[in-house]
mmCIF file of C-alpha atoms in Angstrom:
data_model
loop_
_atom_site.group_PDB
_atom_site.id
_atom_site.type_symbol
_atom_site.label_atom_id
_atom_site.label_comp_id
_atom_site.label_asym_id
_atom_site.label_seq_id
_atom_site.Cartn_x
_atom_site.Cartn_y
_atom_site.Cartn_z
ATOM 1 C CA MET O 1 -23.452 134.402 -24.137
ATOM 2 C CA LYS O 2 -21.929 131.897 -21.778
ATOM 3 C CA TRP O 3 -21.197 128.321 -22.808
ATOM 4 C CA LEU O 4 -23.992 126.873 -20.619
ATOM 5 C CA GLN O 5 -26.568 129.143 -22.259
ATOM 6 C CA ARG O 6 -25.267 128.200 -25.711
ATOM 7 C CA LEU O 7 -25.500 124.520 -24.806
ATOM 8 C CA LYS O 8 -29.091 124.877 -23.630
ATOM 9 C CA SER O 9 -30.152 126.817 -26.723
ATOM 10 C CA ALA O 10 -28.394 124.569 -29.261
ATOM 11 C CA PRO O 11 -30.774 122.784 -31.639
ATOM 12 C CA THR O 12 -31.111 119.025 -31.036
ATOM 13 C CA PRO O 13 -31.994 116.383 -33.617
ATOM 14 C CA ASP O 14 -35.586 115.240 -33.671
ATOM 15 C CA ALA O 15 -35.961 111.917 -31.819
ATOM 16 C CA ASN O 16 -39.085 111.011 -33.831
ATOM 17 C CA ALA O 17 -37.760 111.426 -37.343
ATOM 18 C CA THR O 18 -40.236 110.748 -40.121
ATOM 19 C CA LYS O 19 -38.429 112.121 -43.170
ATOM 20 C CA PRO O 20 -35.030 111.376 -44.635
ATOM 21 C CA THR O 21 -32.367 113.930 -43.732
ATOM 22 C CA GLU O 22 -31.361 114.662 -47.320
ATOM 23 C CA PRO O 23 -32.581 113.671 -50.713
ATOM 24 C CA GLY O 24 -31.400 110.277 -51.905
ATOM 25 C CA PHE O 25 -30.815 109.013 -48.341
ATOM 26 C CA VAL O 26 -32.731 105.824 -47.679
ATOM 27 C CA GLY O 27 -32.542 105.564 -43.852
ATOM 28 C CA PHE O 28 -33.896 107.643 -40.997
ATOM 29 C CA VAL O 29 -31.938 109.458 -38.319
ATOM 30 C CA ALA O 30 -33.868 108.263 -35.236
ATOM 31 C CA CYS O 31 -33.068 105.027 -33.374
ATOM 32 C CA PRO O 32 -35.539 102.161 -33.703
ATOM 33 C CA ASP O 33 -38.133 101.833 -30.921
ATOM 34 C CA GLY O 34 -38.055 98.051 -30.588
ATOM 35 C CA PRO O 35 -35.332 95.401 -30.633
ATOM 36 C CA SER O 36 -33.586 94.660 -33.879
ATOM 37 C CA GLU O 37 -31.784 91.557 -35.040
ATOM 38 C CA LYS O 38 -28.730 93.725 -35.620
ATOM 39 C CA PHE O 39 -28.739 95.191 -32.123
ATOM 40 C CA THR O 40 -29.320 92.313 -29.710
ATOM 41 C CA VAL O 41 -27.998 92.491 -26.175
ATOM 42 C CA GLN O 42 -27.024 89.209 -24.530
ATOM 43 C CA GLN O 43 -28.935 88.681 -21.324
ATOM 44 C CA GLN O 44 -26.767 87.646 -18.385
ATOM 45 C CA PRO O 45 -28.422 85.645 -15.615
ATOM 46 C CA PRO O 46 -28.261 87.114 -12.107
ATOM 47 C CA ALA O 47 -25.271 85.955 -10.076
ATOM 48 C CA ASN O 48 -27.481 84.415 -7.402
ATOM 49 C CA GLU O 49 -29.773 82.559 -9.801
ATOM 50 C CA ALA O 50 -30.457 78.962 -8.750
ATOM 51 C CA THR O 51 -29.771 77.546 -12.222
ATOM 52 C CA SER O 52 -26.212 78.859 -12.384
ATOM 53 C CA ASP O 53 -23.336 76.488 -11.602
ATOM 54 C CA PRO O 54 -22.522 76.741 -7.876
ATOM 55 C CA ASP O 55 -19.082 75.173 -8.417
ATOM 56 C CA ARG O 56 -17.862 77.531 -11.146
ATOM 57 C CA TRP O 57 -15.477 79.373 -8.793
ATOM 58 C CA CYS O 58 -14.485 76.334 -6.685
ATOM 59 C CA TRP O 59 -11.739 73.721 -6.968
ATOM 60 C CA PRO O 60 -9.854 73.410 -9.373
ATOM 61 C CA HIS O 61 -10.293 77.120 -10.195
ATOM 62 C CA SER O 62 -9.603 78.173 -6.601
ATOM 63 C CA SER O 63 -8.921 76.605 -3.216
ATOM 64 C CA ALA O 64 -12.613 76.692 -2.227
ATOM 65 C CA MET O 65 -14.308 73.312 -1.763
ATOM 66 C CA ASN O 66 -16.797 72.271 -4.413
ATOM 67 C CA THR O 67 -20.132 70.574 -3.701
ATOM 68 C CA THR O 68 -18.727 67.030 -3.836
ATOM 69 C CA GLU O 69 -15.899 67.911 -1.457
ATOM 70 C CA ILE O 70 -18.291 69.582 0.977
ATOM 71 C CA ASP O 71 -20.519 66.482 0.972
ATOM 72 C CA ALA O 72 -17.510 64.214 1.605
ATOM 73 C CA PHE O 73 -16.282 66.573 4.358
ATOM 74 C CA THR O 74 -19.678 66.429 6.096
ATOM 75 C CA VAL O 75 -19.884 62.622 5.935
ATOM 76 C CA ARG O 76 -16.314 62.253 7.223
ATOM 77 C CA LEU O 77 -16.886 64.695 10.064
ATOM 78 C CA ALA O 78 -19.961 62.763 11.204
ATOM 79 C CA CYS O 79 -18.035 59.464 10.996
ATOM 80 C CA PHE O 80 -15.043 60.847 12.907
ATOM 81 C CA THR O 81 -17.136 62.296 15.718
ATOM 82 C CA ASP O 82 -19.108 59.026 15.910
ATOM 83 C CA LYS O 83 -15.789 57.198 16.378
ATOM 84 C CA GLY O 84 -14.782 59.394 19.325
ATOM 85 C CA LEU O 85 -12.910 62.408 17.914
ATOM 86 C CA THR O 86 -13.792 65.874 19.148
ATOM 87 C CA LEU O 87 -15.516 68.236 16.720
ATOM 88 C CA ASN O 88 -12.395 70.399 16.304
ATOM 89 C CA ASP O 89 -10.114 67.398 15.722
ATOM 90 C CA GLY O 90 -12.640 65.887 13.317
ATOM 91 C CA GLU O 91 -12.905 69.106 11.297
ATOM 92 C CA ALA O 92 -9.138 69.480 11.067
ATOM 93 C CA LEU O 93 -8.739 65.878 9.958
ATOM 94 C CA ALA O 94 -11.589 66.054 7.410
ATOM 95 C CA ASP O 95 -10.029 69.232 5.995
ATOM 96 C CA LYS O 96 -6.667 67.469 5.583
ATOM 97 C CA LEU O 97 -8.439 64.678 3.717
ATOM 98 C CA VAL O 98 -9.809 67.191 1.192
ATOM 99 C CA THR O 99 -6.212 68.096 0.344
ATOM 100 C CA ARG O 100 -5.287 64.407 0.246
ATOM 101 C CA ASP O 101 -8.047 63.719 -2.268
ATOM 102 C CA ARG O 102 -7.011 66.666 -4.456
ATOM 103 C CA ASP O 103 -3.429 65.342 -4.510
ATOM 104 C CA ASN O 104 -4.631 61.797 -5.410
ATOM 105 C CA ASP O 105 -2.832 60.390 -2.370
ATOM 106 C CA SER O 106 -3.700 56.698 -1.939
ATOM 107 C CA ARG O 107 -3.043 56.564 1.822
ATOM 108 C CA ARG O 108 -6.023 56.026 4.126
ATOM 109 C CA LEU O 109 -6.874 56.548 7.782
ATOM 110 C CA CYS O 110 -7.932 53.815 10.168
ATOM 111 C CA LEU O 111 -10.958 56.052 10.853
ATOM 112 C CA GLU O 112 -12.049 55.476 7.242
ATOM 113 C CA CYS O 113 -11.774 51.683 7.527
ATOM 114 C CA ALA O 114 -14.753 49.373 8.056
ATOM 115 C CA HIS O 115 -12.583 47.153 10.312
ATOM 116 C CA LEU O 116 -12.019 49.861 12.951
ATOM 117 C CA GLN O 117 -13.727 48.861 16.182
ATOM 118 C CA GLY O 118 -14.575 50.819 19.288
ATOM 119 C CA VAL O 119 -15.102 54.466 20.134
ATOM 120 C CA GLY O 120 -12.143 56.364 21.581
ATOM 121 C CA ARG O 121 -10.328 53.110 22.424
ATOM 122 C CA TRP O 122 -9.855 51.621 19.026
ATOM 123 C CA GLY O 123 -9.003 48.183 17.776
ATOM 124 C CA CYS O 124 -8.526 46.613 14.373
ATOM 125 C CA GLY O 125 -10.925 43.849 13.373
ATOM 126 C CA ASN O 126 -8.565 42.741 10.590
ATOM 127 C CA SER O 127 -5.286 42.850 12.487
ATOM 128 C CA LYS O 128 -3.679 39.834 10.791
ATOM 129 C CA GLN O 129 -4.083 41.109 7.256
ATOM 130 C CA ALA O 130 -3.236 44.638 8.411
ATOM 131 C CA THR O 131 -0.049 43.198 9.986
ATOM 132 C CA ILE O 132 -0.687 44.909 13.318
ATOM 133 C CA GLY O 133 -0.392 41.827 15.479
ATOM 134 C CA THR O 134 -0.713 38.082 15.464
ATOM 135 C CA ARG O 135 -3.297 37.822 18.275
ATOM 136 C CA PRO O 136 -6.602 39.691 18.670
ATOM 137 C CA ALA O 137 -5.303 41.072 21.985
ATOM 138 C CA ASP O 138 -2.539 42.852 20.036
ATOM 139 C CA ALA O 139 -5.062 44.670 17.843
ATOM 140 C CA GLY O 140 -5.351 47.803 20.030
ATOM 141 C CA LEU O 141 -4.577 50.994 18.123
ATOM 142 C CA ALA O 142 -3.033 54.196 19.448
ATOM 143 C CA HIS O 143 -4.621 57.554 18.678
ATOM 144 C CA VAL O 144 -1.619 58.611 16.564
ATOM 145 C CA LEU O 145 -1.909 55.509 14.380
ATOM 146 C CA VAL O 146 -5.655 55.937 13.843
ATOM 147 C CA VAL O 147 -5.347 59.539 12.574
ATOM 148 C CA THR O 148 -2.198 59.060 10.454
ATOM 149 C CA PRO O 149 -2.607 58.416 6.708
ATOM 150 C CA GLN O 150 -0.964 55.128 5.734
ATOM 151 C CA HIS O 151 -1.000 52.241 3.287
ATOM 152 C CA CYS O 152 -2.703 49.286 4.969
ATOM 153 C CA PRO O 153 -3.054 45.903 3.273
ATOM 154 C CA GLY O 154 -6.153 45.177 5.369
ATOM 155 C CA PHE O 155 -8.025 48.397 4.554
ATOM 156 C CA LYS O 156 -11.656 48.110 3.551
ATOM 157 C CA GLY O 157 -13.696 51.256 2.888
ATOM 158 C CA HIS O 158 -17.169 51.810 4.282
ATOM 159 C CA THR O 159 -20.057 50.948 1.993
ATOM 160 C CA ARG O 160 -22.569 53.798 1.958
#
């Protein structure tokens, strides 16, 4: 007899046991039909369930932006394009600001300031306190200055 035939003809235990296997034995051989307090399986929610935390794999656990950073990125991008930057330049700058915020850098851009005036050709509405110039005519700002993080004594953030 070959091993496969022996395996097929081997006796199997009864799955619906009703009698103890030997005298003096209190339990039964078969597994219980329903759930038992001793054999509970923890239910894991599906990975795409709406109630799960969407930020669990984001910053600071990885380099991916979390929900707050994405919201700030979107607001900044809209502000930068409204002030005259191209979409590509605005995205690159908003992305750099995410890193700045993670590093707790206190420098700010002129584009983030409430005193910035104009679109494309910028000027500072608080040039005296910002120490840019002594006359309003001197308040014109170059593109490089507007997109460079710096400490400005005249900075005032937007109120949203």
